PDB file of C-alpha atoms in Angstrom:
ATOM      1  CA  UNK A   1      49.233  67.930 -12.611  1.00 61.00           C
ATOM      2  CA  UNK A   2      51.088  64.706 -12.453  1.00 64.00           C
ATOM      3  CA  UNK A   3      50.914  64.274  -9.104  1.00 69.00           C
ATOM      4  CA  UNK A   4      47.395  64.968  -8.694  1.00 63.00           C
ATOM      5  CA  UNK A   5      46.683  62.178 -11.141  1.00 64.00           C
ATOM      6  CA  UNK A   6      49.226  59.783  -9.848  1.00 66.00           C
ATOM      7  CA  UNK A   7      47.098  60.342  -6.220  1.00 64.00           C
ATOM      8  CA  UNK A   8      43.927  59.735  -7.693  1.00 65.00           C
ATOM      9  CA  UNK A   9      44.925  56.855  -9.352  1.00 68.00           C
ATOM     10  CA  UNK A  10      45.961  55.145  -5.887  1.00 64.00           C
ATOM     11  CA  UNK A  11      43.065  56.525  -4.610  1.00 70.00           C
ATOM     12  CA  UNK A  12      40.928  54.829  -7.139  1.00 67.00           C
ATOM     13  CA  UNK A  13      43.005  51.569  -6.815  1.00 67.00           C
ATOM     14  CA  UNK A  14      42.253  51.195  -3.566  1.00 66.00           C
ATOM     15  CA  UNK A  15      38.010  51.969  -3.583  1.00 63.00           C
ATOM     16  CA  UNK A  16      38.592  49.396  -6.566  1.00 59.00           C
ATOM     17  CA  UNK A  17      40.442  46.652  -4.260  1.00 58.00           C
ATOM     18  CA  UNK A  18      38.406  46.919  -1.549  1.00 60.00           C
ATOM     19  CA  UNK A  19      35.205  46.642  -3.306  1.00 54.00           C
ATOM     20  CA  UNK A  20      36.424  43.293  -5.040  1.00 55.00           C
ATOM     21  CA  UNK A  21      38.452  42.198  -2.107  1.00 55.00           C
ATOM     22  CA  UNK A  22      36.704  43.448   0.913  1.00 50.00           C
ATOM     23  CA  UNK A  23      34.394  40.376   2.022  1.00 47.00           C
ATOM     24  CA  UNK A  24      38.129  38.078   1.516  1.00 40.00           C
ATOM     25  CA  UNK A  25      38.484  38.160   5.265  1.00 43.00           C
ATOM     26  CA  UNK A  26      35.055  36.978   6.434  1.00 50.00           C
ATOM     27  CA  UNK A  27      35.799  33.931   8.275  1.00 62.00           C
ATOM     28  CA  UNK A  28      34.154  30.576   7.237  1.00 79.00           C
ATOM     29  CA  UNK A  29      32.801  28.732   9.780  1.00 85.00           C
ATOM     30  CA  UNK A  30      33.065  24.345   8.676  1.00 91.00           C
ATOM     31  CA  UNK A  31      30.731  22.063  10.294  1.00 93.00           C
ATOM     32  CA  UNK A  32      33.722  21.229  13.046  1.00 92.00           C
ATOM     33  CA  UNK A  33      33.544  24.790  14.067  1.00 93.00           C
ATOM     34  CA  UNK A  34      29.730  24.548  14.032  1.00 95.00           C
ATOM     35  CA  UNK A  35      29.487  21.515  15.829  1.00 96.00           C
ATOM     36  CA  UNK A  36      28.700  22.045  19.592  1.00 97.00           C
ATOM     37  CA  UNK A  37      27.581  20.138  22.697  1.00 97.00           C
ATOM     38  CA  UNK A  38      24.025  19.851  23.270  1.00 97.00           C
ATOM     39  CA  UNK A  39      24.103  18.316  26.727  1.00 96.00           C
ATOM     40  CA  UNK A  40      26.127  17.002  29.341  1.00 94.00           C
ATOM     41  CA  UNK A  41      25.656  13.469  27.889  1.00 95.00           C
ATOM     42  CA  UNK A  42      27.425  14.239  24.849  1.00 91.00           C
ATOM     43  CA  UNK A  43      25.197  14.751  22.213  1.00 97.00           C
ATOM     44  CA  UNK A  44      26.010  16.972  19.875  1.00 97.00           C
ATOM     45  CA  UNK A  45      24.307  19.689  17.055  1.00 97.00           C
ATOM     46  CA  UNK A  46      25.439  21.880  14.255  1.00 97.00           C
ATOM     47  CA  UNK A  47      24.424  25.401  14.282  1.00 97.00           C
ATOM     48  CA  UNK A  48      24.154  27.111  11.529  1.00 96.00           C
ATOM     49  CA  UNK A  49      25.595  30.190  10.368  1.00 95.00           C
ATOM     50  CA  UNK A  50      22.620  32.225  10.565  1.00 96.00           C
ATOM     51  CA  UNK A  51      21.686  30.791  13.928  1.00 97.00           C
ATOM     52  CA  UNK A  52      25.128  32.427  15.614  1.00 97.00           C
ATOM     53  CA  UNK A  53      24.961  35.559  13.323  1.00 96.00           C
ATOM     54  CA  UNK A  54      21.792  35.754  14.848  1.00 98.00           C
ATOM     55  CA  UNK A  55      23.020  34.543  18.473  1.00 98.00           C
ATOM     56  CA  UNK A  56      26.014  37.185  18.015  1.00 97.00           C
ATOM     57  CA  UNK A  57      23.685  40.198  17.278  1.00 97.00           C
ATOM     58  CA  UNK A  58      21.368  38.803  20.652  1.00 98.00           C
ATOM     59  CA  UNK A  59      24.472  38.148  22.491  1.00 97.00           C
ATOM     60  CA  UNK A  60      25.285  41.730  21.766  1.00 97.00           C
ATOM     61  CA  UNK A  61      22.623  43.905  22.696  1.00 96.00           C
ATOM     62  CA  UNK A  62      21.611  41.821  25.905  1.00 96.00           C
ATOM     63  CA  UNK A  63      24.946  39.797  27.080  1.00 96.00           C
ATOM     64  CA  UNK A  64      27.768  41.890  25.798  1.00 94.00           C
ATOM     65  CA  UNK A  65      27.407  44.908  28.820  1.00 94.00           C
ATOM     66  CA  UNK A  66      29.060  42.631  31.390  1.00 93.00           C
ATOM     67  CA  UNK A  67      30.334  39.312  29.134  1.00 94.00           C
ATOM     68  CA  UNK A  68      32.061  41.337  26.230  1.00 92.00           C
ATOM     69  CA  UNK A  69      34.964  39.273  24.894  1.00 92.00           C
ATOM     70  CA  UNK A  70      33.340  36.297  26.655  1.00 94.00           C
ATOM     71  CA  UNK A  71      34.928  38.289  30.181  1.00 92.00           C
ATOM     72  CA  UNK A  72      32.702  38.481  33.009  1.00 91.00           C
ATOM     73  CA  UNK A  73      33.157  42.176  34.227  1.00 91.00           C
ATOM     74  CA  UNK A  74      31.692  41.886  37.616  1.00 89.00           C
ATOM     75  CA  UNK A  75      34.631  38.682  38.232  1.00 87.00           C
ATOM     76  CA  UNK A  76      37.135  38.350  35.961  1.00 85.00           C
ATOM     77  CA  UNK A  77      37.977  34.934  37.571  1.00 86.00           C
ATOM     78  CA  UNK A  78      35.066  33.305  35.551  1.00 88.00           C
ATOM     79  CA  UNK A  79      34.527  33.668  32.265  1.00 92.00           C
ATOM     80  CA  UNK A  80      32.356  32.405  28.881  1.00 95.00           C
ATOM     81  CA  UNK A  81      35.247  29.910  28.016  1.00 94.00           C
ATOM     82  CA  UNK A  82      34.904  26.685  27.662  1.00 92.00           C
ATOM     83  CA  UNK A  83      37.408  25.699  30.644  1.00 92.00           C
ATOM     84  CA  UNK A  84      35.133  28.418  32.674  1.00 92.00           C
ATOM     85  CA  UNK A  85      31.708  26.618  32.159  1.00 95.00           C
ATOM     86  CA  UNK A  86      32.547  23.496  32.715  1.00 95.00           C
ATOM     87  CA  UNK A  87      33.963  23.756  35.861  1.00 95.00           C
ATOM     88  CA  UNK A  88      30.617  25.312  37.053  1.00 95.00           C
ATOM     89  CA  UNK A  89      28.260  23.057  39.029  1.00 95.00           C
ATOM     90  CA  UNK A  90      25.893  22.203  37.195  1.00 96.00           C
ATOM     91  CA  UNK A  91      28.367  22.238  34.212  1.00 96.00           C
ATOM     92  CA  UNK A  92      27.357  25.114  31.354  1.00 96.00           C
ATOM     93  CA  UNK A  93      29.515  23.876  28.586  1.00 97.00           C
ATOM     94  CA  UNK A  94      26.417  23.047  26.643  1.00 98.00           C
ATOM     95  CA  UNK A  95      23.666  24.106  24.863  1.00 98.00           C
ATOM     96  CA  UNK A  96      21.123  23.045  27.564  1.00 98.00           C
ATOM     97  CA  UNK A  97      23.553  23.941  30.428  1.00 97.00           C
ATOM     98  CA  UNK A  98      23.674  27.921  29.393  1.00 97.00           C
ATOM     99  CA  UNK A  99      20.145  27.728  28.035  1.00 98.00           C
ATOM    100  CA  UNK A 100      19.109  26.535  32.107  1.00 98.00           C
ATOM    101  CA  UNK A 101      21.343  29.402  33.382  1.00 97.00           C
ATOM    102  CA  UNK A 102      19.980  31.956  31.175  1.00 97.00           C
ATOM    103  CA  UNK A 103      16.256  31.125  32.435  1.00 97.00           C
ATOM    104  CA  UNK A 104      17.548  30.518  36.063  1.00 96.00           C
ATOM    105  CA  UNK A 105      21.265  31.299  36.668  1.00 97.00           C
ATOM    106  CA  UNK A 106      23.023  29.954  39.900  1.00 96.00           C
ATOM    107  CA  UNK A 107      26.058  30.879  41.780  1.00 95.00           C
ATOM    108  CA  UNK A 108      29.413  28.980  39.977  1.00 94.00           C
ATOM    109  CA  UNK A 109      29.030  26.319  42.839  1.00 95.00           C
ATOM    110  CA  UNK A 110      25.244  25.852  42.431  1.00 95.00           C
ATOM    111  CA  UNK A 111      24.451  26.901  45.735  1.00 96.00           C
ATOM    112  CA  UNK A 112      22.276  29.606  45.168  1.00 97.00           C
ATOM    113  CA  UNK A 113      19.915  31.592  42.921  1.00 96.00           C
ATOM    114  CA  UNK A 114      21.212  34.790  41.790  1.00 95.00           C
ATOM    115  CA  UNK A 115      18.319  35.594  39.619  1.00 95.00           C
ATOM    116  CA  UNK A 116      17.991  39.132  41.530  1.00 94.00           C
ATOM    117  CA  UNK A 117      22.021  40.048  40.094  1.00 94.00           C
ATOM    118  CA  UNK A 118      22.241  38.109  37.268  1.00 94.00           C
ATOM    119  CA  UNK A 119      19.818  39.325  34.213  1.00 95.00           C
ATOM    120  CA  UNK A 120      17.757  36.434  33.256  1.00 96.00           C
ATOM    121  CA  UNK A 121      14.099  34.977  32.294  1.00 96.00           C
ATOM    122  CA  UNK A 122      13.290  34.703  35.759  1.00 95.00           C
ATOM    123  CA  UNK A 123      13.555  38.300  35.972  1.00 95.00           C
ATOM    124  CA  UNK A 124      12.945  39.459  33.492  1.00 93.00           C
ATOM    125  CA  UNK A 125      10.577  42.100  35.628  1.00 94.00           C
ATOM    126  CA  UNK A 126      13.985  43.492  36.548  1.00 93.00           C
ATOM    127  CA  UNK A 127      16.002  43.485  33.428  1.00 94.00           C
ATOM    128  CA  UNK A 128      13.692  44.696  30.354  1.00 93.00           C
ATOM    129  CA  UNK A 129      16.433  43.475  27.892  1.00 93.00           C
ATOM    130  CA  UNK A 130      15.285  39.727  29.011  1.00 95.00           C
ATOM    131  CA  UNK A 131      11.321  40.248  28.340  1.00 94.00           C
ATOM    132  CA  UNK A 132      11.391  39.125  24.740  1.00 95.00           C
ATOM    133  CA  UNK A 133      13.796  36.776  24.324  1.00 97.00           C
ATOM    134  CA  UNK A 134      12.465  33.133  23.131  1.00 97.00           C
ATOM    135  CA  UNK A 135      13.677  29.894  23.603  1.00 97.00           C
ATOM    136  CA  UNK A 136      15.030  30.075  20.367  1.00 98.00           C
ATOM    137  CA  UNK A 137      16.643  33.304  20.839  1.00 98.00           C
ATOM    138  CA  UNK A 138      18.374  31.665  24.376  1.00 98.00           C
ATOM    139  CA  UNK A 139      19.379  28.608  21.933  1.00 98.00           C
ATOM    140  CA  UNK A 140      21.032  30.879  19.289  1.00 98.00           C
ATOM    141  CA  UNK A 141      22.922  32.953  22.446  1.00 98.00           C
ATOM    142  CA  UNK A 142      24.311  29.869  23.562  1.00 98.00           C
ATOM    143  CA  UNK A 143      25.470  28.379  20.406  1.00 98.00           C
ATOM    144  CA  UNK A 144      27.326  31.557  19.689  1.00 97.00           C
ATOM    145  CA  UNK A 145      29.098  31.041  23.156  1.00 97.00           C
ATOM    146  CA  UNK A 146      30.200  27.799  22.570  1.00 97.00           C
ATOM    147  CA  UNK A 147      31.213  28.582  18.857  1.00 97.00           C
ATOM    148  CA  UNK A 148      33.172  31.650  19.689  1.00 96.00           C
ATOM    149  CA  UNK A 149      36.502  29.356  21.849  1.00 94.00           C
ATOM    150  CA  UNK A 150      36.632  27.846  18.490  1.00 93.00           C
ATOM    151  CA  UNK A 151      36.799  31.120  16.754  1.00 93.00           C
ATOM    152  CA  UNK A 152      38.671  33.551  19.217  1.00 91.00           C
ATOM    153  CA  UNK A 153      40.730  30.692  20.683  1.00 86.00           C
ATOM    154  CA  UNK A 154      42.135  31.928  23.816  1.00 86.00           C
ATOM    155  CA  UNK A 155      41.174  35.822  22.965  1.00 86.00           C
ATOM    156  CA  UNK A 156      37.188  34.580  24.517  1.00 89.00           C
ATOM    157  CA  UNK A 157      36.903  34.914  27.461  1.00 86.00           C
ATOM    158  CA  UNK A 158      41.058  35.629  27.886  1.00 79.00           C
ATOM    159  CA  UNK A 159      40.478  39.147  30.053  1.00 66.00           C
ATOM    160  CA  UNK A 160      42.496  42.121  30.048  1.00 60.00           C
ATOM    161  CA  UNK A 161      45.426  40.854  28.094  1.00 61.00           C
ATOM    162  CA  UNK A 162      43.061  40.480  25.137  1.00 58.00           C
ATOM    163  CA  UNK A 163      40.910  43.767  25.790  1.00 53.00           C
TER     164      UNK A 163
END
């Protein structure tokens, strides 16, 4: 009988603690974290915390297939980190950069379209996921890119030694 009680009474402490204590390990993003590159001249904006919730769920259910862990599945040698982007011609380390490749995406060099591989607004015929997305939604997508090297650190993007 003891023993039973001395069980539930763990049991209970621990519904108890992690119904007072569970949301103690949501991370809070400051303005720094926030804070990221609009364009290649240097401007910058703060997003706000809804806009990359809202950019993570997006990211999610149309990115996250190949890109999960800011990877890129089909080459592993380029990812969604911020070293990654900007290295790509035209640079994609900013807002307008990622937004331009999501509505027209380009080999890493520039060189050439690969709208037909890549999924993206321009077609959007051939990936259904892409139909309904909005400028908005492509703006909160990228914002949650650029926010997640802040968040992850070297995890986004970081490959198979991470995932």
């Amino acid at each position: 009988m003891h023993q039973k009680f001395y069980w539930l009474s763990c049991i209970m402490s621990l519904f108890l603690a992690t119904l007072f204590y569970g949301n103690s390990y949501a991370i809070e993003l400051d303005e720094a974290t926030l804070t990221v590159p609009l364009n290649q001249s240097g401007k910058t904006t703060i997003m706000t915390p809804e806009q990359i919730k809202r950019g993570k769920r997006l990211f999610n259910n149309t990115c996250s297939q190949c890109h999960n862990g800011g990877i890129t599945k089909t080459n592993p040698n380029v990812g969604l980190d911020s070293e990654g982007l900007g290295l790509a011609t035209p640079t994609r380390d900013h807002l307008e950069g990622l937004i331009d490749y999501m509505k027209n995406p380009t080999s890493y060099d520039g060189a050439e379209s690969i709208a037909e591989l890549h999924p993206s607004i321009k077609s959007a015929e051939i990936f259904p996921k892409m139909r309904n997305l909005t400028d908005d939604d492509l703006f909160t997508i990228a914002g949650y890119i650029l926010v997640q090297p802040k968040v992850m650190l070297e995890k986004w993007g970081g490959g198979k030694i991470y995932y």
